[in-house]
C-alpha atoms as one frame of an Amber mdcrd trajectory, in Angstrom:
protein
  22.413  34.362 -37.188  24.462  32.038 -39.379  25.570  30.161 -36.250  21.917
  29.737 -35.245  21.186  28.343 -38.727  24.021  25.802 -38.391  22.839  24.847
 -34.895  19.326  24.216 -36.199  20.364  22.283 -39.329  23.252  20.462 -37.573
  25.242  20.777 -40.833  28.152  22.946 -42.037  27.642  26.208 -43.922  30.152
  27.551 -46.493  29.383  30.902 -48.179  31.906  32.268 -50.694  30.349  35.721
 -50.944  27.644  36.718 -48.498  26.500  39.665 -50.598  25.598  37.332 -53.440
  23.918  34.627 -51.293  20.124  35.063 -51.447  19.173  32.134 -49.116  18.947
  34.225 -45.972  16.464  37.063 -45.478  18.807  38.984 -43.195  21.528  39.244
 -45.877  19.943  42.260 -47.624  18.671  43.778 -44.366  22.185  44.047 -42.930
  24.009  44.576 -46.224  25.237  48.042 -45.340  26.573  47.037 -41.877  27.666
  43.462 -41.478  28.311  42.588 -45.107  30.958  45.279 -45.378  32.804  43.464
 -42.613  32.050  39.848 -43.601  32.378  38.504 -47.129  33.289  34.795 -46.947
  32.097  32.559 -44.120  32.599  28.967 -42.963  30.517  27.676 -40.048  30.525
  24.136 -38.585  28.510  22.614 -35.700  30.246  21.224 -32.598  28.417  18.046
 -31.640  28.349  15.913 -28.497  29.799  12.396 -28.295  26.618  10.789 -29.590
  26.463  13.385 -32.379  22.775  13.910 -31.724  23.053  17.359 -30.195  24.850
  20.602 -31.114  26.698  21.990 -28.105  28.514  24.807 -29.924  29.476  26.316
 -33.255  32.833  27.124 -34.916  32.766  30.055 -37.315  35.516  31.431 -39.581
  35.135  34.595 -41.688  37.020  36.367 -44.467  39.720  33.968 -45.591  42.679
  36.021 -46.815  44.741  35.185 -49.878  48.394  34.987 -48.841  49.622  36.545
 -52.106  47.083  39.258 -52.920  45.782  39.893 -49.390  42.217  39.840 -50.726
  39.269  37.960 -49.227  38.467  34.684 -50.917  36.121  31.711 -50.427  36.792
  28.790 -48.080  37.499  25.508 -49.905  36.927  21.814 -49.139  40.237  21.504
 -47.277  39.136  24.325 -44.981  35.856  22.518 -44.328  37.667  19.293 -43.356
  40.102  21.169 -41.133  37.317  23.008 -39.314  35.299  19.793 -38.969  38.288
  18.065 -37.294  38.769  21.064 -35.031  35.043  20.989 -34.146  35.332  17.324
 -33.127  38.272  18.188 -30.886  36.291  21.080 -29.394  33.292  18.796 -28.838
  35.360  16.301 -26.888  36.898  19.059 -24.822  33.560  20.684 -24.025  31.934
  17.360 -23.194  34.807  16.303 -20.923  34.610  19.655 -19.162  30.859  19.282
 -18.710  31.315  15.726 -17.422  34.015  16.876 -14.995  31.779  19.675 -13.743
  28.912  17.212 -13.354  31.097  14.764 -11.410  32.563  17.604  -9.387  29.089
  18.832  -8.473  27.992  15.278  -7.680  30.982  14.815  -5.382  30.263  18.128
  -3.690  26.633  17.090  -3.220  27.828  13.784  -1.768  30.058  15.561   0.734
  27.203  17.846   1.776  24.793  14.909   1.980  27.203  12.957   4.167  27.633
  15.988   6.398  23.872  16.304   6.770  23.445  12.571   7.334  26.266  12.533
   9.877  24.681  15.414  11.737  21.261  13.801  11.879  22.710  10.339  12.522
  24.726  11.504  15.518  23.308  11.724  19.004  22.592  15.172  20.393  25.049
  16.923  22.706  22.357  17.080  25.395  21.792  13.307  25.362  25.549  12.723
  25.316  26.092  14.961  28.358  23.293  13.176  30.221  24.803   9.743  29.557
  28.290  11.019  30.337  27.150  12.265  33.752  25.258   9.080  34.679  26.786
   6.470  36.983  27.692   3.220  35.196  26.373   0.171  37.110  28.553  -2.900
  37.580  28.372  -5.855  35.209  27.265  -8.038  38.135  24.328  -5.795  39.046
  23.178  -5.804  35.423  23.833  -9.576  35.070  25.838  -8.895  31.929  28.056
 -11.940  32.350  25.065 -14.304  32.524  24.111 -16.352  29.466  20.492 -16.138
  30.684  20.517 -12.324  30.540  17.359 -10.518  29.431  16.990  -6.837  28.561
  13.229  -6.691  29.063  13.485  -5.111  32.518  16.048  -2.484  31.483  15.263
   1.053  30.359  16.879   2.481  27.209  19.244   4.512  29.373  20.267   1.365
  31.248  21.032  -0.442  27.989  23.401   2.352  26.945  25.068   2.368  30.365
  25.384  -1.420  30.172  27.086  -1.073  26.783  29.627   1.337  28.228  30.204
  -1.062  31.134  31.012  -3.889  28.716  33.575  -1.748  26.889  35.123  -0.726
  30.198  35.294  -4.242  31.636  37.005  -5.541  28.490  39.581  -2.756  28.948
  38.780  -1.407  25.499  38.413   2.177  26.720  41.785   2.117  28.458  43.708
   0.071  25.895  42.660   2.187  22.922  42.623   5.606  24.621  38.943   6.189
  23.904  37.622   9.565  24.980  34.736   8.858  27.338  32.606  11.581  25.744
  33.175  10.057  22.287  32.244   6.600  23.551  28.996   7.947  25.041  28.073
   9.768  21.850  28.991   6.773  19.680  26.797   4.389  21.714  23.875   6.819
  21.519  24.449   7.377  17.791  24.418   3.630  17.125  21.198   3.322  19.114
  19.679   6.240  17.187  20.359   4.572  13.843  18.182   1.560  14.594  14.595
   2.097  13.471  12.260   2.150  16.451   9.191   0.810  14.651  10.920  -2.446
  13.646   9.595  -5.242  15.855  12.751  -7.327  16.274  15.816  -6.069  14.383
  16.141  -2.943  16.487  18.519  -1.510  19.111  17.439  -4.077  21.708  18.420
  -6.966  19.442  21.797  -5.348  18.749  22.350  -4.777  22.464  21.426  -8.376
  23.293  23.788  -9.654  20.592  26.577  -7.560  22.101  25.785  -8.764  25.620
  25.987 -12.375  24.471  29.398 -11.684  22.951  30.473 -10.119  26.243  29.250
 -13.207  28.140  31.055 -15.521  25.687  34.282 -13.580  26.166  33.983 -13.409
  29.942  31.976 -16.394  31.189  32.707 -18.508  28.111  36.440 -17.951  28.672
  37.150 -16.896  25.110  38.649 -13.581  26.204  42.082 -15.049  26.909  42.091
 -16.646  23.430  41.583 -13.397  21.488  43.684 -10.246  21.268  42.430  -6.763
  22.127  41.807  -5.724  18.522  39.666  -8.823  17.919  37.551  -8.109  20.992
  37.181  -4.456  19.976  36.088  -5.464  16.471  33.605  -8.053  17.744  31.995
  -5.689  20.256  31.604  -2.942  17.653  30.358  -5.447  15.072  27.714  -6.941
  17.366  26.319  -3.517  18.223  26.324  -2.388  14.575  25.499  -5.617  12.740
  21.876  -4.656  11.946  22.134  -0.847  11.692  19.249   0.728   9.778  17.499
  -2.622   9.354  14.256  -2.193   7.393  12.394  -5.161   8.848  12.777  -7.196
   5.643  15.364  -9.751   4.533  17.789  -9.742   1.589  15.405 -11.736  -0.565
  12.720  -9.065  -0.256  15.228  -6.273  -0.968  16.267  -8.034  -4.186  12.790
  -8.979  -5.371  11.333  -5.538  -4.679  14.191  -3.999  -6.708  15.073  -1.680
  -3.848  17.936   0.743  -4.654  20.065  -1.080  -2.065  19.945  -4.159  -4.296
  21.774  -2.208  -7.006  24.691  -1.484  -4.695  25.581  -5.032  -3.652  25.223
  -8.338  -5.452  25.125 -10.428  -2.238  24.615  -9.921   1.521  22.833  -6.701
   0.593  21.658  -5.589   4.025  24.839  -6.734   5.766  26.902  -4.515   3.459
  24.533  -1.651   4.240  24.864  -2.284   7.985  28.645  -2.065   7.684  28.433
   1.136   5.616  26.267   2.698   8.322  28.727   1.504  10.959  31.575   3.153
   9.062  29.664   6.397   8.620  29.042   6.692  12.362  32.632   5.802  13.280
  33.836   8.570  10.931  31.383  11.205  12.175  32.703  13.998  14.422  32.345
  13.139  18.099  31.932   9.417  17.358  35.516   8.556  16.447  36.229   5.974
  19.145  38.992   4.436  17.005  41.060   7.623  16.799  43.577   6.234  19.309
  44.558   3.355  17.000  47.576   3.394  14.739  46.899   3.375  10.990  47.686
  -0.339  10.764  45.513  -1.161  13.805  42.703   0.938  12.337  42.799  -0.894
   8.989  42.962  -4.298  10.682  40.050  -3.486  12.987  37.817  -2.173  10.201
  38.493  -5.279   8.126  37.551  -7.537  11.038  34.398  -5.482  11.704  33.382
  -5.769   8.060  33.926  -9.537   7.927  32.147  -9.989  11.257  29.063  -8.057
  10.153  28.923  -9.857   6.796  29.169 -13.159   8.689  25.708 -12.538  10.174
  24.215 -13.309   6.762  22.957 -16.858   7.398  23.661 -17.727   3.752  27.371
 -17.070   4.388  27.195 -18.877   7.720  25.917 -22.007   5.981  28.844 -21.848
   3.535  31.497 -21.350   6.216  30.338 -23.535   9.064  31.241 -26.904   7.519
  34.946 -26.085   7.543  34.800 -24.802  11.111  32.909 -27.857  12.347  35.404
 -30.199  10.689  38.419 -28.376  12.130  37.104 -28.582  15.688  35.759 -32.117
  15.319  39.146 -33.410  14.160  41.065 -31.305  16.718  42.724 -29.435  13.849
  41.704 -25.924  14.920  44.919 -23.919  15.302  44.641 -20.770  17.399  47.679
 -19.238  15.722  46.164 -19.624  12.223  44.530 -16.318  11.172  42.083 -18.075
   8.816  40.938 -20.326  11.659  40.545 -17.297  13.941  38.509 -15.538  11.244
  36.227 -18.579  11.043  35.842 -18.539  14.823  34.960 -14.828  14.863  32.335
 -15.466  12.173  30.832 -18.370  14.119  30.793 -16.304  17.319  28.864 -13.567
  15.498  26.171 -16.016  14.401  26.051 -17.694  17.820  25.408 -14.315  19.461
  23.065 -13.081  16.723  20.683 -16.029  17.227  21.335 -16.382  20.980  17.677
 -15.692  21.842  17.189 -19.392  21.067  19.343 -20.193  24.137  17.504 -17.983
  26.652  15.155 -19.129  29.420  11.845 -20.284  27.990   9.752 -17.165  28.925
  12.335 -14.928  27.233  12.640 -17.196  24.191   8.848 -17.332  23.778   8.548
 -13.554  23.947  11.375 -12.970  21.468   9.878 -15.539  19.099   6.687 -13.466
  19.054   8.655 -10.356  18.111  10.422 -12.221  15.305   7.110 -13.604  14.039
   5.547 -10.135  14.077   8.336  -8.774  11.879   8.284 -11.773   9.541   4.510
 -11.621   9.125   4.726  -7.913   8.267   7.153  -8.809   5.489   4.778 -11.533
   4.314   1.959  -8.989   4.149   4.169  -6.713   2.013   5.018  -9.588  -0.313
   1.317 -10.237  -0.897   0.412  -6.581  -1.340   3.445  -5.167  -3.161   4.979
  -8.167  -4.951   1.784 -10.165  -5.470   3.394 -13.399  -4.266   2.441 -15.949
  -1.641   4.924 -15.742   1.267   6.724 -18.785   2.613   5.283 -20.343   5.786
   7.847 -18.485   7.930   6.457 -15.144   6.699   2.821 -16.205   6.396   0.587
 -15.111   9.266  -1.997 -17.674   8.100   0.562 -20.341   9.105   1.031 -19.022
  12.654   0.123 -22.440  14.071   3.303 -23.808  12.477   5.628 -21.598  14.544
   6.524 -24.354  17.065   7.438 -26.890  14.384   9.340 -24.242  12.406  11.286
 -23.323  15.548  12.265 -26.967  15.985  13.400 -27.035  12.371  15.402 -23.822
  12.848  17.152 -25.211  15.918  18.026 -28.466  14.168  19.212 -26.846  10.929
  21.016 -23.779  12.234  21.639 -23.773  15.966  22.402 -27.088  17.687  25.593
 -28.048  15.853  26.991 -24.519  16.205  26.535 -24.481  19.980  27.807 -28.057
  20.258  30.979 -27.029  18.432  31.523 -23.926  20.577  30.986 -25.970  23.735
  33.592 -28.419  22.441  36.012 -25.554  21.865  35.349 -24.068  25.312  33.363
 -26.041  27.852  32.418 -22.781  29.563  30.154 -22.025  26.568  27.983 -25.071
  27.381  25.111 -22.972  28.833  24.349 -21.820  25.282  23.967 -25.419  24.152
  21.931 -26.418  27.199  19.554 -23.490  26.745  19.101 -24.317  23.078  18.311
 -27.954  23.854  15.749 -27.020  26.519  13.977 -24.678  24.152  13.925 -27.371
  21.497  12.120 -29.619  23.942   9.597 -26.884  24.728   8.951 -26.068  21.068
   8.711 -29.780  20.245   6.107 -30.221  22.961   4.055 -27.321  21.599   4.353
 -28.682  18.062   3.081 -32.093  19.198   0.184 -30.474  21.052  -0.762 -28.507
  17.939  -0.525 -31.686  15.899  -2.908 -33.446  18.286  -5.375 -30.563  18.008
  -5.318 -30.844  14.235  -5.860 -34.601  14.384  -8.687 -34.280  16.899 -10.240
 -31.506  14.853 -10.087 -33.636  11.712 -11.814 -36.575  13.405
C-alpha cells in the first residue's frame, strides 16, 4: 500500500514510526497485524530514464540500531543512499526492457524474413515443371540478336531463355550451380516483379538481361570480362528493377514513402538490390553457393554497384569520365576502376536498349513506358496535388515524339557511340538508336505541322 502511494506521488516516503503516522487510513485498520511487524519505513520510486514514469519501487523497513538492536527511523543519509540505488535499478530495468524489446524485434524480423522468403520463392511445382522442360537453343530464340523482341514469347519461354543464357555463358558449369536451384531462382526473380506494372516488370528485366547477353556474345565483350563479372552482370540485369512500384525515386521521396526513410539517394535501386539479396539468400535459390567466400563477396559488391548504376542520376555523374577515357584512348582494361565504369555503362546501355530496337518494337515499348509514366502523373495530381512534368502528363501525350528525340540526344546517342568505339561489334545498338531518332523526329515534325495548320 505504501509502495502504491509512492508510485502515485512519484516521491519518496520516510516514516519513522508507522503506528504514530495518521496520514494513511489503512494504518489503524492493520495496526494489530502489519504494524507489529513494520515500525519504520523508507520507500523510494524507481523512475525511467526520462524520469516521467515510475517503473518500480524500492522499500526498506525496520532499520536496526547497531548498538541497541532496536528499530529506529531512517535518516537523510539513508534516503540519499536509497535514491542512488533506485537510479541504478532504474537503469538496469530500462536496459533489460530495451534489450527484450530489441530481442523481440530481431525475432520478429527473422520470422518476417522467413515468411517473406517463403512467399517470395517460386513454388516447388513450378520449379519441377521448368526443370523438366527442354531448353531451346540461343539461335532458335534469337538471343544473340540485338534486334531481339520478347513479344512473341510466352512466360515459360522467357524463363527457359534465361536459363539458356546462363548455360551458354558457362555460368552454370563454372560456378557449380545446381540446376534445380537455378530454375527456382529464375522463377523467384520473375515472381517478385509486380504484374500490374506496365513497363518495369519481368519482361523489361528479361529484355535487359538479353541485351547484356547479346553485348557479351555478339558485341564481343565476353572475352574482355572475367567469369565473376559476367555472373554479376547477368544477375544484376535480371534483378535491377525487382519489386518496382511503377513510380520513380522523385515520387517515392515526395510522397514520403517509408522506402525514402531507408536510403538518402537511389532509393528504388537500393531496394531492388535488397530484394535481389533476399532471394539469393532464400532456401532453394542459392545459386552462388558454389563460390568461395572471397568470390561471393566480390560478386555481391559488383551486383550492388551494377544495380545502383541503373539510376540515371548516377549514370549522368559517371559517364563523363568514361567518355573521356575512351575518347582519349586512355581506357585501361587492367584498371579495376575503369572496368567498374564499363560495367556501369553496360548496365545503362542494356536498361534503355528498347531505344535501339526495330521501329515497331520501339514504338510499342514507348507506349508501355508512357502508360506507366502517365499513371504516376495521375497520382501526383491526385495524391500530391502537383502538376506533373510533361513526361508524366497524359495531357501532353502529343509531345511524346519530341521528348523521345530529346531523350535520345541527352542520354543515349553518346553512350552507344562510346561503346561502339570500344567494340565495333556493338555498333548495331548505335545504328538502331539513330534510326529510331529519325523516326521520332519525323513524327515530331508531323505533329508540329498539325499544330501550325490547326493554329492557322
